[in-house]
Coordinates of C-alpha atoms and ligand atoms in Angstrom, one line a residue:
M15 CA 90.8 33.2 -143.2
K16 CA 87.4 32.9 -141.5
F17 CA 86.5 36.6 -141.6
K18 CA 86.8 36.6 -145.3
S19 CA 84.3 33.9 -145.8
N20 CA 81.9 35.6 -143.3
Y21 CA 81.7 38.8 -145.3
Q22 CA 81.5 37.0 -148.6
E23 CA 78.8 34.7 -147.3
N24 CA 76.6 37.7 -146.6
S25 CA 77.4 39.4 -149.9
I26 CA 76.4 36.3 -151.9
T27 CA 73.2 35.5 -150.1
P28 CA 70.8 36.8 -152.7
S29 CA 68.4 39.2 -150.9
K30 CA 65.4 37.6 -152.6
V31 CA 66.3 34.2 -151.1
F32 CA 66.9 35.9 -147.8
F33 CA 63.5 37.5 -147.7
E34 CA 61.7 34.4 -149.0
R35 CA 63.3 32.5 -146.1
R36 CA 62.3 35.3 -143.8
K37 CA 58.6 35.0 -144.8
T38 CA 58.6 31.3 -143.9
L39 CA 60.3 32.0 -140.6
K40 CA 57.9 34.8 -139.9
K41 CA 55.0 32.3 -140.1
I42 CA 56.7 30.0 -137.7
F43 CA 57.6 32.8 -135.2
L44 CA 54.4 34.8 -135.6
I45 CA 53.4 34.7 -131.9
G46 CA 57.0 35.0 -130.6
S47 CA 57.7 38.0 -132.8
S48 CA 55.0 40.2 -131.2
I49 CA 56.6 39.6 -127.8
L50 CA 60.1 40.3 -129.2
L51 CA 59.2 43.6 -131.0
P52 CA 61.9 46.2 -130.2
S53 CA 61.1 48.3 -127.1
N54 CA 63.3 51.1 -128.3
Y55 CA 60.5 52.6 -130.4
R56 CA 59.2 54.3 -127.3
L57 CA 60.5 57.6 -128.5
A58 CA 62.8 58.6 -125.8
F59 CA 63.8 61.5 -128.1
A60 CA 60.2 62.3 -128.8
N61 CA 60.4 66.0 -127.9
I62 CA 63.4 66.4 -130.2
L63 CA 62.0 64.4 -133.0
D64 CA 58.7 66.3 -132.9
N65 CA 60.4 69.4 -134.3
V66 CA 62.4 67.8 -137.0
E67 CA 62.8 69.9 -140.1
K68 CA 63.2 68.2 -143.5
N69 CA 66.3 69.4 -145.2
E70 CA 65.2 70.3 -148.7
N71 CA 68.7 69.7 -150.1
F72 CA 68.4 66.0 -149.4
I73 CA 65.0 64.8 -150.6
N74 CA 63.9 61.6 -152.4
T75 CA 65.7 60.9 -155.6
R76 CA 64.5 57.3 -155.4
P77 CA 61.5 55.7 -153.6
L78 CA 62.2 55.2 -149.9
T79 CA 63.2 51.7 -148.9
L80 CA 60.4 50.1 -146.8
E81 CA 61.1 50.5 -143.1
K82 CA 60.7 46.8 -142.5
Y83 CA 63.7 46.1 -144.7
A84 CA 65.9 48.9 -143.3
T85 CA 65.3 47.6 -139.8
T86 CA 65.6 43.8 -140.4
Y87 CA 68.3 43.5 -143.1
N88 CA 71.4 44.8 -141.3
N89 CA 75.1 44.6 -141.0
F90 CA 76.2 44.8 -137.3
Y91 CA 79.0 42.3 -136.8
E92 CA 79.0 42.8 -133.0
F93 CA 75.7 40.8 -133.0
G94 CA 76.7 38.3 -135.6
S95 CA 77.7 38.0 -139.2
S96 CA 74.3 37.4 -140.7
K97 CA 71.9 40.1 -141.8
N98 CA 69.3 38.9 -139.3
I99 CA 70.6 40.5 -136.1
W100 CA 67.8 42.8 -135.1
R101 CA 66.6 40.7 -132.3
S102 CA 70.0 40.2 -130.7
A103 CA 70.8 43.9 -131.1
Q104 CA 68.0 44.7 -128.6
K105 CA 70.4 43.5 -125.8
L106 CA 72.3 46.7 -126.3
E107 CA 71.7 49.1 -123.4
T108 CA 71.7 52.6 -124.8
N109 CA 70.3 54.5 -121.8
P110 CA 72.5 55.7 -120.2
W111 CA 75.3 55.9 -122.9
L112 CA 78.4 57.9 -122.2
V113 CA 80.4 59.1 -125.2
S114 CA 83.9 60.7 -125.0
I115 CA 85.3 63.2 -127.5
D116 CA 88.9 63.6 -126.9
G117 CA 92.4 63.9 -128.5
L118 CA 93.7 67.0 -130.2
V119 CA 90.9 69.4 -129.2
E120 CA 90.6 72.5 -127.0
K121 CA 87.5 71.2 -125.3
P122 CA 87.4 67.5 -124.7
L123 CA 84.1 66.1 -123.5
I124 CA 82.6 63.2 -121.8
I125 CA 78.8 63.4 -122.1
E126 CA 75.6 61.4 -122.0
A127 CA 74.2 60.7 -125.5
K128 CA 70.9 62.5 -125.0
E129 CA 72.7 65.6 -123.7
L130 CA 75.0 65.6 -126.7
V131 CA 72.0 65.4 -129.0
E132 CA 70.4 68.3 -127.2
L133 CA 73.6 70.3 -127.4
M134 CA 74.0 69.7 -131.1
G135 CA 70.3 70.3 -132.0
P136 CA 68.1 71.2 -133.8
I137 CA 67.6 67.8 -135.4
E138 CA 67.0 67.7 -139.1
E139 CA 65.9 65.0 -141.5
R140 CA 67.8 64.0 -144.6
I141 CA 67.0 61.4 -147.2
Y142 CA 70.3 59.8 -148.2
R143 CA 71.1 56.9 -150.5
H144 CA 72.9 54.2 -148.6
R145 CA 75.3 51.9 -150.6
C146 CA 76.9 48.8 -149.0
V147 CA 80.2 47.5 -150.4
E148 CA 78.3 44.2 -150.9
A149 CA 76.5 45.9 -153.8
W150 CA 73.1 46.4 -152.3
A151 CA 71.5 49.8 -151.6
M152 CA 68.7 51.5 -149.8
T153 CA 67.2 55.1 -149.6
L154 CA 66.6 56.1 -146.0
P155 CA 65.2 59.1 -144.1
W156 CA 67.7 59.7 -141.3
S157 CA 67.3 62.3 -138.6
G158 CA 70.2 63.8 -136.7
F159 CA 72.8 66.6 -137.0
E160 CA 75.8 67.5 -139.1
F161 CA 79.0 66.2 -137.6
S162 CA 80.6 69.6 -138.2
K163 CA 78.6 70.9 -135.2
I164 CA 80.7 68.6 -132.9
I165 CA 83.9 69.9 -134.6
E166 CA 82.8 73.5 -134.0
Y167 CA 82.1 72.7 -130.4
V168 CA 85.3 70.8 -129.4
Q169 CA 87.6 73.1 -131.4
P170 CA 90.3 70.8 -132.9
L171 CA 93.9 71.9 -132.5
N172 CA 95.9 72.8 -135.7
N173 CA 97.7 69.4 -135.7
A174 CA 94.4 67.4 -135.7
K175 CA 94.3 65.8 -139.2
Y176 CA 92.0 62.8 -138.7
V177 CA 89.0 61.8 -136.7
Q178 CA 88.8 58.2 -135.3
F179 CA 85.5 56.7 -134.2
E180 CA 85.0 53.7 -132.0
T181 CA 82.0 51.5 -131.2
F182 CA 81.3 49.9 -127.7
L183 CA 83.1 46.8 -126.5
D184 CA 80.9 44.4 -124.5
P185 CA 81.3 40.7 -125.5
K186 CA 78.8 39.8 -122.7
I187 CA 75.9 41.2 -124.7
A188 CA 77.4 41.3 -128.2
R189 CA 78.2 37.7 -129.0
G190 CA 80.1 38.6 -132.3
Q191 CA 82.7 40.3 -130.0
K192 CA 83.5 36.8 -128.6
Q193 CA 85.0 36.0 -132.0
K194 CA 88.6 36.8 -131.3
W195 CA 89.9 37.0 -134.9
Y196 CA 88.0 40.3 -135.4
P197 CA 89.9 43.4 -134.2
W198 CA 87.2 44.7 -131.8
P199 CA 86.1 47.3 -131.1
Y200 CA 84.8 48.4 -134.5
T201 CA 86.7 51.5 -135.5
E202 CA 86.5 53.9 -138.4
G203 CA 88.3 57.1 -139.5
L204 CA 88.0 60.2 -141.7
T205 CA 90.2 63.0 -142.5
I206 CA 89.2 66.2 -140.8
Q207 CA 88.2 67.7 -144.1
E208 CA 85.8 64.7 -144.7
A209 CA 84.5 64.9 -141.2
S210 CA 83.8 68.7 -141.7
N211 CA 81.9 68.1 -145.0
T212 CA 78.3 69.1 -145.0
L213 CA 77.2 65.5 -145.9
T214 CA 78.8 63.9 -142.8
F215 CA 75.9 63.2 -140.6
M216 CA 75.4 61.9 -137.0
A217 CA 72.1 60.0 -137.2
T218 CA 70.0 59.8 -134.1
G219 CA 66.8 58.6 -135.8
L220 CA 65.3 56.8 -138.7
Y221 CA 61.8 57.1 -140.3
G222 CA 61.0 59.9 -137.8
K223 CA 61.6 57.6 -134.8
E224 CA 64.4 57.0 -132.3
L225 CA 67.3 55.1 -134.1
P226 CA 66.6 51.4 -133.7
K227 CA 69.4 49.5 -131.9
Q228 CA 70.1 47.3 -135.0
N229 CA 70.7 50.5 -137.0
G230 CA 73.3 51.9 -134.5
A231 CA 71.6 53.5 -131.5
P232 CA 72.0 55.9 -129.9
F233 CA 73.9 57.5 -132.8
R234 CA 75.9 56.4 -135.8
L235 CA 77.7 58.1 -138.7
V236 CA 76.1 58.3 -142.1
L237 CA 78.5 59.0 -145.0
P238 CA 76.4 58.6 -148.2
W239 CA 79.3 59.0 -150.7
K240 CA 81.3 56.1 -149.1
Y241 CA 80.6 52.4 -148.8
G242 CA 78.4 51.6 -145.8
F243 CA 81.1 50.0 -143.7
K244 CA 82.5 53.5 -143.1
S245 CA 79.2 54.6 -141.4
I246 CA 80.1 53.2 -138.0
K247 CA 77.3 52.4 -135.6
S248 CA 76.7 53.0 -131.8
I249 CA 79.6 55.3 -131.3
K250 CA 81.3 55.5 -127.9
K251 CA 84.4 57.4 -128.6
I252 CA 85.5 60.1 -131.0
T253 CA 89.2 61.0 -131.1
F254 CA 90.9 63.8 -133.0
T255 CA 94.4 62.7 -134.0
D256 CA 97.4 63.4 -136.2
R257 CA 97.6 59.8 -137.2
K258 CA 95.6 58.1 -140.0
P259 CA 93.3 55.6 -138.2
I260 CA 93.2 52.0 -139.4
S261 CA 89.6 50.9 -139.6
F262 CA 88.1 47.5 -138.6
W263 CA 87.8 46.2 -142.1
E264 CA 91.0 47.7 -143.3
N265 CA 92.8 46.0 -140.4
L266 CA 91.3 42.6 -141.4
Q267 CA 91.8 42.8 -145.2
P268 CA 93.5 45.9 -146.5
S269 CA 93.5 44.7 -150.1
E270 CA 89.7 44.6 -150.0
Y271 CA 88.6 47.5 -147.7
G272 CA 90.5 50.7 -148.1
F273 CA 90.6 53.9 -145.9
W274 CA 88.9 56.0 -148.6
A275 CA 86.2 53.6 -149.7
N276 CA 84.5 56.1 -151.9
V277 CA 81.7 54.5 -154.0
N278 CA 83.1 54.0 -157.4
P279 CA 81.6 51.8 -160.2
N280 CA 85.0 51.6 -162.0
I281 CA 86.9 49.9 -159.1
P282 CA 85.7 46.4 -158.6
H283 CA 85.9 44.8 -155.2
A284 CA 88.5 42.1 -155.2
R285 CA 85.7 39.5 -155.4
W286 CA 82.8 41.2 -157.2
S287 CA 81.9 44.0 -159.5
Q288 CA 80.7 47.4 -158.3
E289 CA 79.2 48.4 -161.6
N290 CA 75.6 47.9 -160.4
E291 CA 73.7 47.8 -157.2
K292 CA 70.5 46.0 -156.0
L293 CA 67.8 48.2 -154.5
I294 CA 66.4 46.3 -151.5
G295 CA 62.6 46.0 -151.6
D296 CA 59.7 43.8 -152.4
D297 CA 61.0 43.6 -156.0
I298 CA 64.8 43.8 -156.2
K299 CA 65.7 46.4 -158.9
V300 CA 69.2 46.5 -160.3
V301 CA 70.6 50.0 -161.2
P302 CA 74.0 51.3 -162.2
T303 CA 76.3 52.5 -159.4
Q304 CA 77.1 56.2 -159.5
I305 CA 80.5 57.6 -158.7
F306 CA 80.5 59.0 -155.1
N307 CA 77.0 57.4 -155.0
G308 CA 75.8 60.5 -156.9
Y309 CA 77.1 63.0 -154.3
G310 CA 80.1 64.2 -156.3
E311 CA 79.0 67.9 -156.2
Y312 CA 79.5 67.9 -152.4
V313 CA 82.8 65.9 -152.1
E314 CA 84.7 65.7 -155.3
H315 CA 86.8 68.6 -154.3
L316 CA 88.1 66.6 -151.3
Y317 CA 89.9 64.1 -153.6
N318 CA 92.6 64.3 -156.2
N319 CA 92.3 61.7 -158.9
E320 CA 94.2 59.2 -156.9
K321 CA 92.1 59.4 -153.8
K322 CA 88.9 59.2 -155.7
Y323 CA 89.6 55.6 -155.8
Y324 CA 88.8 53.0 -153.3
F325 CA 92.0 52.6 -151.3
Ligands
MTE2 N1 79.1 49.6 -137.4 C1 79.5 48.7 -136.5 N2 79.7 49.1 -135.3 N3 79.5 47.4 -136.8 C2 79.2 46.9 -138.1 O1 79.3 45.7 -138.3 N4 78.6 47.5 -140.3 C3 78.8 48.5 -141.4 C4 78.1 49.8 -141.0 N5 78.5 50.2 -139.6 C5 78.9 47.9 -139.1 C6 78.8 49.2 -138.7 C7 78.3 48.1 -142.7 S1 79.2 46.9 -143.5 C8 77.1 48.6 -143.2 S2 76.7 48.3 -144.8 C9 76.3 49.5 -142.5 O2 76.7 49.7 -141.1 C10 74.9 48.9 -142.4 O3 74.0 49.8 -141.8 P1 72.4 49.4 -141.6 O4 72.4 48.0 -141.0 O5 71.8 50.4 -140.8 O6 71.9 49.3 -143.1

Protein backbone atom coordinates (compact mmCIF):
# COMPACT_ATOMS: atom_id res chain seq x y z
CA MET A 1 0.00 0.00 0.00
CA LYS A 2 1.20 3.48 -0.77
CA PHE A 3 1.32 4.84 2.79
CA LYS A 4 3.62 2.01 3.77
CA SER A 5 6.25 2.96 1.28
CA ASN A 6 5.94 6.64 2.17
CA TYR A 7 6.85 6.08 5.79
CA GLN A 8 9.55 3.62 4.89
CA GLU A 9 11.01 5.94 2.31
CA ASN A 10 11.62 8.59 4.99
CA SER A 11 12.97 6.16 7.47
CA ILE A 12 15.54 4.82 5.07
CA THR A 13 16.73 8.20 3.75
CA PRO A 14 20.02 8.39 5.65
CA SER A 15 20.00 11.76 7.41
CA LYS A 16 23.60 12.45 6.34
CA VAL A 17 22.58 12.13 2.68
CA PHE A 18 19.54 14.29 3.43
CA PHE A 19 21.64 17.09 4.90
CA GLU A 20 24.32 16.88 2.18
CA ARG A 21 21.54 17.26 -0.39
CA ARG A 22 20.17 20.12 1.70
CA LYS A 23 23.54 21.96 1.63
CA THR A 24 23.57 21.90 -2.18
CA LEU A 25 19.96 23.05 -2.37
CA LYS A 26 20.74 25.79 0.12
CA LYS A 27 23.37 27.23 -2.21
CA ILE A 28 20.87 27.25 -5.07
CA PHE A 29 18.09 28.82 -3.01
CA LEU A 30 20.26 31.20 -1.02
CA ILE A 31 18.45 34.33 -2.17
CA GLY A 32 14.97 32.78 -2.09
CA SER A 33 15.36 31.38 1.39
CA SER A 34 15.87 34.80 2.98
CA ILE A 35 12.50 35.84 1.59
CA LEU A 36 10.89 32.61 2.71
CA LEU A 37 12.10 32.67 6.30
CA PRO A 38 9.21 31.83 8.61
CA SER A 39 7.36 34.89 9.84
CA ASN A 40 6.10 33.09 12.91
CA TYR A 41 9.28 33.92 14.85
CA ARG A 42 7.73 37.26 15.63
CA LEU A 43 7.08 36.21 19.21
CA ALA A 44 3.35 36.61 19.48
CA PHE A 45 3.74 34.90 22.86
CA ALA A 46 6.65 37.17 23.80
CA ASN A 47 5.25 38.34 27.11
CA ILE A 48 4.60 34.75 28.18
CA LEU A 49 7.94 33.42 26.95
CA ASP A 50 9.88 36.20 28.72
CA ASN A 51 9.02 34.63 32.05
CA VAL A 52 9.75 31.02 31.25
CA GLU A 53 11.19 29.07 34.18
CA LYS A 54 13.54 26.21 33.41
CA ASN A 55 12.28 23.04 35.05
CA GLU A 56 15.37 21.64 36.79
CA ASN A 57 13.96 18.10 36.70
CA PHE A 58 14.30 18.09 32.93
CA ILE A 59 17.70 19.40 31.95
CA ASN A 60 20.29 18.34 29.37
CA THR A 61 21.41 14.75 29.55
CA ARG A 62 22.71 15.01 26.00
CA PRO A 63 23.86 18.00 23.95
CA LEU A 64 20.91 19.94 22.55
CA THR A 65 20.12 19.30 18.91
CA LEU A 66 20.97 22.32 16.79
CA GLU A 67 17.88 24.43 16.18
CA LYS A 68 18.46 24.39 12.42
CA TYR A 69 17.89 20.62 12.37
CA ALA A 70 14.90 20.60 14.73
CA THR A 71 13.12 23.16 12.55
CA THR A 72 13.99 21.79 9.10
CA TYR A 73 13.99 18.00 9.52
CA ASN A 74 10.36 17.27 10.39
CA ASN A 75 7.52 14.81 10.13
CA PHE A 76 4.24 16.61 9.40
CA TYR A 77 2.36 14.50 6.85
CA GLU A 78 -0.33 17.13 6.40
CA PHE A 79 2.30 19.05 4.42
CA GLY A 80 3.88 16.10 2.64
CA SER A 81 5.66 12.87 3.39
CA SER A 82 9.22 14.19 3.09
CA LYS A 83 11.20 15.67 5.98
CA ASN A 84 11.49 18.94 4.11
CA ILE A 85 8.08 20.49 4.79
CA TRP A 86 9.01 23.57 6.79
CA ARG A 87 8.28 26.01 3.97
CA SER A 88 4.89 24.49 3.08
CA ALA A 89 3.92 24.47 6.76
CA GLN A 90 4.12 28.29 6.83
CA LYS A 91 0.72 28.26 5.06
CA LEU A 92 -0.91 27.16 8.29
CA GLU A 93 -2.86 30.09 9.76
CA THR A 94 -2.50 29.78 13.54
CA ASN A 95 -3.90 33.15 14.55
CA PRO A 96 -6.78 32.92 15.35
CA TRP A 97 -6.92 29.23 16.30
CA LEU A 98 -9.98 27.88 18.10
CA VAL A 99 -9.57 24.70 20.08
CA SER A 100 -12.41 22.68 21.57
CA ILE A 101 -12.14 20.51 24.66
CA ASP A 102 -15.19 18.34 25.00
CA GLY A 103 -16.67 14.88 25.69
CA LEU A 104 -16.97 13.44 29.18
CA VAL A 105 -16.08 16.56 31.18
CA GLU A 106 -17.83 18.87 33.64
CA LYS A 107 -16.61 22.03 31.90
CA PRO A 108 -16.33 21.72 28.09
CA LEU A 109 -14.51 24.60 26.48
CA ILE A 110 -14.13 26.28 23.11
CA ILE A 111 -11.29 28.73 23.41
CA GLU A 112 -8.74 30.70 21.40
CA ALA A 113 -5.25 29.15 21.55
CA LYS A 114 -3.59 32.20 23.16
CA GLU A 115 -6.29 32.42 25.83
CA LEU A 116 -5.87 28.74 26.64
CA VAL A 117 -2.11 29.22 27.03
CA GLU A 118 -2.68 32.20 29.32
CA LEU A 119 -5.21 30.24 31.33
CA MET A 120 -2.82 27.30 31.76
CA GLY A 121 0.32 29.36 32.46
CA PRO A 122 2.90 29.95 33.80
CA ILE A 123 4.94 28.52 30.97
CA GLU A 124 7.98 26.42 31.84
CA GLU A 125 10.86 25.04 29.80
CA ARG A 126 11.77 21.35 29.74
CA ILE A 127 14.54 19.66 27.86
CA TYR A 128 13.28 16.31 26.60
CA ARG A 129 14.77 13.59 24.45
CA HIS A 130 12.63 13.07 21.34
CA ARG A 131 12.69 9.60 19.71
CA CYS A 132 11.03 8.93 16.36
CA VAL A 133 9.85 5.41 15.53
CA GLU A 134 12.13 5.73 12.46
CA ALA A 135 15.12 5.39 14.85
CA TRP A 136 16.41 8.96 14.84
CA ALA A 137 16.48 11.16 17.93
CA MET A 138 16.91 14.76 19.03
CA THR A 139 17.21 16.61 22.38
CA LEU A 140 14.97 19.66 22.44
CA PRO A 141 14.11 22.58 24.76
CA TRP A 142 10.31 22.81 24.71
CA SER A 143 8.32 25.46 26.50
CA GLY A 144 4.72 24.95 27.48
CA PHE A 145 2.63 23.54 30.32
CA GLU A 146 1.77 20.17 31.79
CA PHE A 147 -1.31 18.61 30.19
CA SER A 148 -2.61 17.77 33.67
CA LYS A 149 -3.52 21.48 34.00
CA ILE A 150 -6.12 21.06 31.26
CA ILE A 151 -7.44 17.94 33.00
CA GLU A 152 -7.77 19.85 36.27
CA TYR A 153 -9.57 22.68 34.52
CA VAL A 154 -12.19 20.71 32.56
CA GLN A 155 -12.82 18.11 35.30
CA PRO A 156 -13.35 14.78 33.53
CA LEU A 157 -16.33 12.65 34.56
CA ASN A 158 -15.68 9.28 36.25
CA ASN A 159 -16.35 7.35 33.06
CA ALA A 160 -13.70 9.27 31.03
CA LYS A 161 -11.01 6.65 30.45
CA TYR A 162 -9.16 8.04 27.42
CA VAL A 163 -8.26 11.35 25.81
CA GLN A 164 -8.42 11.71 22.03
CA PHE A 165 -6.53 14.45 20.18
CA GLU A 166 -7.25 15.73 16.69
CA THR A 167 -5.27 17.98 14.30
CA PHE A 168 -6.83 20.52 11.89
CA LEU A 169 -8.38 19.44 8.58
CA ASP A 170 -7.81 21.84 5.69
CA PRO A 171 -6.71 20.23 2.40
CA LYS A 172 -6.69 23.67 0.75
CA ILE A 173 -3.54 24.64 2.64
CA ALA A 174 -2.23 21.21 3.67
CA ARG A 175 -1.62 19.38 0.42
CA GLY A 176 -0.90 16.07 2.17
CA GLN A 177 -4.55 16.04 3.20
CA LYS A 178 -5.53 15.73 -0.45
CA GLN A 179 -4.11 12.20 -0.32
CA LYS A 180 -7.31 10.34 0.33
CA TRP A 181 -5.74 7.04 1.44
CA TYR A 182 -4.67 8.65 4.73
CA PRO A 183 -7.34 8.75 7.47
CA TRP A 184 -7.32 12.54 7.98
CA PRO A 185 -7.47 14.35 10.30
CA TYR A 186 -4.42 13.08 12.22
CA THR A 187 -5.59 11.71 15.56
CA GLU A 188 -3.90 10.31 18.63
CA GLY A 189 -4.97 8.95 21.99
CA LEU A 190 -3.82 8.33 25.54
CA THR A 191 -5.31 6.71 28.60
CA ILE A 192 -6.39 9.26 31.16
CA GLN A 193 -3.58 8.02 33.44
CA GLU A 194 -1.02 8.67 30.70
CA ALA A 195 -2.54 12.08 29.97
CA SER A 196 -2.32 12.96 33.70
CA ASN A 197 1.35 11.92 33.97
CA THR A 198 3.77 14.69 34.85
CA LEU A 199 5.78 14.10 31.64
CA THR A 200 2.79 14.75 29.35
CA PHE A 201 3.44 18.23 28.02
CA MET A 202 1.65 20.72 25.78
CA ALA A 203 4.41 22.55 23.94
CA THR A 204 3.78 26.14 22.88
CA GLY A 205 7.40 27.02 22.17
CA LEU A 206 10.80 25.67 21.14
CA TYR A 207 14.27 27.14 21.84
CA GLY A 208 12.62 29.95 23.80
CA LYS A 209 10.57 31.12 20.81
CA GLU A 210 7.02 30.69 19.64
CA LEU A 211 6.52 27.13 18.37
CA PRO A 212 7.39 27.07 14.64
CA LYS A 213 4.54 25.97 12.41
CA GLN A 214 6.52 22.99 11.13
CA ASN A 215 6.88 21.79 14.74
CA GLY A 216 3.14 21.95 15.42
CA ALA A 217 2.02 25.53 16.19
CA PRO A 218 0.16 26.78 18.09
CA PHE A 219 0.52 23.75 20.38
CA ARG A 220 1.34 20.08 20.22
CA LEU A 221 1.75 17.18 22.61
CA VAL A 222 5.19 16.05 23.71
CA LEU A 223 5.40 12.53 25.17
CA PRO A 224 9.11 11.78 25.57
CA TRP A 225 8.72 8.11 26.63
CA LYS A 226 6.73 7.22 23.49
CA TYR A 227 7.67 7.18 19.84
CA GLY A 228 7.31 10.59 18.26
CA PHE A 229 4.22 9.80 16.21
CA LYS A 230 2.17 9.93 19.44
CA SER A 231 3.20 13.60 19.93
CA ILE A 232 0.44 15.06 17.77
CA LYS A 233 0.95 18.54 16.30
CA SER A 234 -1.34 21.56 15.81
CA ILE A 235 -4.15 20.30 18.03
CA LYS A 236 -7.70 21.52 17.31
CA LYS A 237 -9.80 19.19 19.41
CA ILE A 238 -9.35 17.28 22.67
CA THR A 239 -12.09 14.79 23.59
CA PHE A 240 -12.44 12.89 26.86
CA THR A 241 -14.06 9.55 26.09
CA ASP A 242 -14.82 6.06 27.42
CA ARG A 243 -13.63 4.45 24.15
CA LYS A 244 -10.04 3.66 23.25
CA PRO A 245 -9.15 6.01 20.37
CA ILE A 246 -7.62 4.61 17.20
CA SER A 247 -4.74 6.76 16.09
CA PHE A 248 -3.83 7.84 12.56
CA TRP A 249 -0.91 5.41 12.16
CA GLU A 250 -2.64 2.59 14.01
CA ASN A 251 -5.58 2.97 11.64
CA LEU A 252 -3.25 2.71 8.62
CA GLN A 253 -1.05 -0.13 9.80
CA PRO A 254 -1.95 -1.67 13.18
CA SER A 255 0.75 -4.33 12.91
CA GLU A 256 3.43 -1.60 12.79
CA TYR A 257 2.13 1.29 14.90
CA GLY A 258 0.44 0.35 18.17
CA PHE A 259 -1.63 2.37 20.63
CA TRP A 260 1.01 2.18 23.39
CA ALA A 261 4.11 2.86 21.26
CA ASN A 262 6.41 3.02 24.28
CA VAL A 263 10.06 3.32 23.26
CA ASN A 264 11.51 -0.16 23.65
CA PRO A 265 14.84 -1.38 22.23
CA ASN A 266 13.70 -5.01 22.57
CA ILE A 267 10.71 -4.79 20.25
CA PRO A 268 11.80 -4.28 16.66
CA HIS A 269 9.56 -2.41 14.28
CA ALA A 270 8.20 -4.79 11.64
CA ARG A 271 10.78 -3.47 9.15
CA TRP A 272 13.78 -2.32 11.22
CA SER A 273 15.52 -2.73 14.57
CA GLN A 274 14.91 -0.36 17.49
CA GLU A 275 18.12 -1.29 19.35
CA ASN A 276 19.94 1.92 18.43
CA GLU A 277 19.09 5.46 17.46
CA LYS A 278 20.80 8.13 15.38
CA LEU A 279 21.29 11.52 17.05
CA ILE A 280 20.60 14.15 14.42
CA GLY A 281 23.40 16.73 14.13
CA ASP A 282 26.43 17.80 12.12
CA ASP A 283 27.96 14.42 12.88
CA ILE A 284 25.42 11.65 13.23
CA LYS A 285 26.11 9.65 16.41
CA VAL A 286 24.56 6.24 16.98
CA VAL A 287 23.66 5.37 20.60
CA PRO A 288 21.71 2.52 22.22
CA THR A 289 17.95 3.04 22.61
CA GLN A 290 16.75 3.15 26.22
CA ILE A 291 13.55 1.54 27.46
CA PHE A 292 10.88 4.25 27.80
CA ASN A 293 13.53 6.49 26.20
CA GLY A 294 15.14 6.69 29.66
CA TYR A 295 11.99 8.02 31.40
CA GLY A 296 11.02 4.75 33.18
CA GLU A 297 11.10 6.32 36.65
CA TYR A 298 8.14 8.52 35.67
CA VAL A 299 6.00 6.08 33.70
CA GLU A 300 6.91 2.46 34.40
CA HIS A 301 4.16 2.20 37.02
CA LEU A 302 1.57 2.92 34.32
CA TYR A 303 2.25 -0.34 32.54
CA ASN A 304 2.09 -3.96 33.46
CA ASN A 305 4.64 -6.11 31.64
CA GLU A 306 2.38 -6.61 28.70
CA LYS A 307 1.69 -2.94 28.11
CA LYS A 308 5.36 -2.04 28.35
CA TYR A 309 5.50 -3.33 24.84
CA TYR A 310 4.86 -1.58 21.67
CA PHE A 311 1.27 -2.58 20.82
N1 LIG B 1 1.38 15.39 14.12
C1 LIG B 1 0.68 15.61 13.00
N2 LIG B 1 -0.45 16.33 13.07
N3 LIG B 1 1.08 15.14 11.79
C2 LIG B 1 2.23 14.37 11.67
O1 LIG B 1 2.56 13.92 10.55
N4 LIG B 1 4.13 13.34 12.81
C3 LIG B 1 4.55 12.73 14.07
C4 LIG B 1 4.49 13.73 15.24
N5 LIG B 1 3.26 14.49 15.21
C5 LIG B 1 2.99 14.11 12.83
C6 LIG B 1 2.54 14.68 14.06
C7 LIG B 1 5.87 12.13 14.00
S1 LIG B 1 5.98 10.69 13.10
C8 LIG B 1 6.94 12.65 14.65
S2 LIG B 1 8.42 11.83 14.73
C9 LIG B 1 6.89 13.97 15.29
O2 LIG B 1 5.61 14.61 15.14
C10 LIG B 1 7.93 14.88 14.67
O3 LIG B 1 8.00 16.10 15.34
P1 LIG B 1 9.06 17.20 14.87
O4 LIG B 1 8.87 17.40 13.40
O5 LIG B 1 8.76 18.42 15.68
O6 LIG B 1 10.43 16.61 15.18
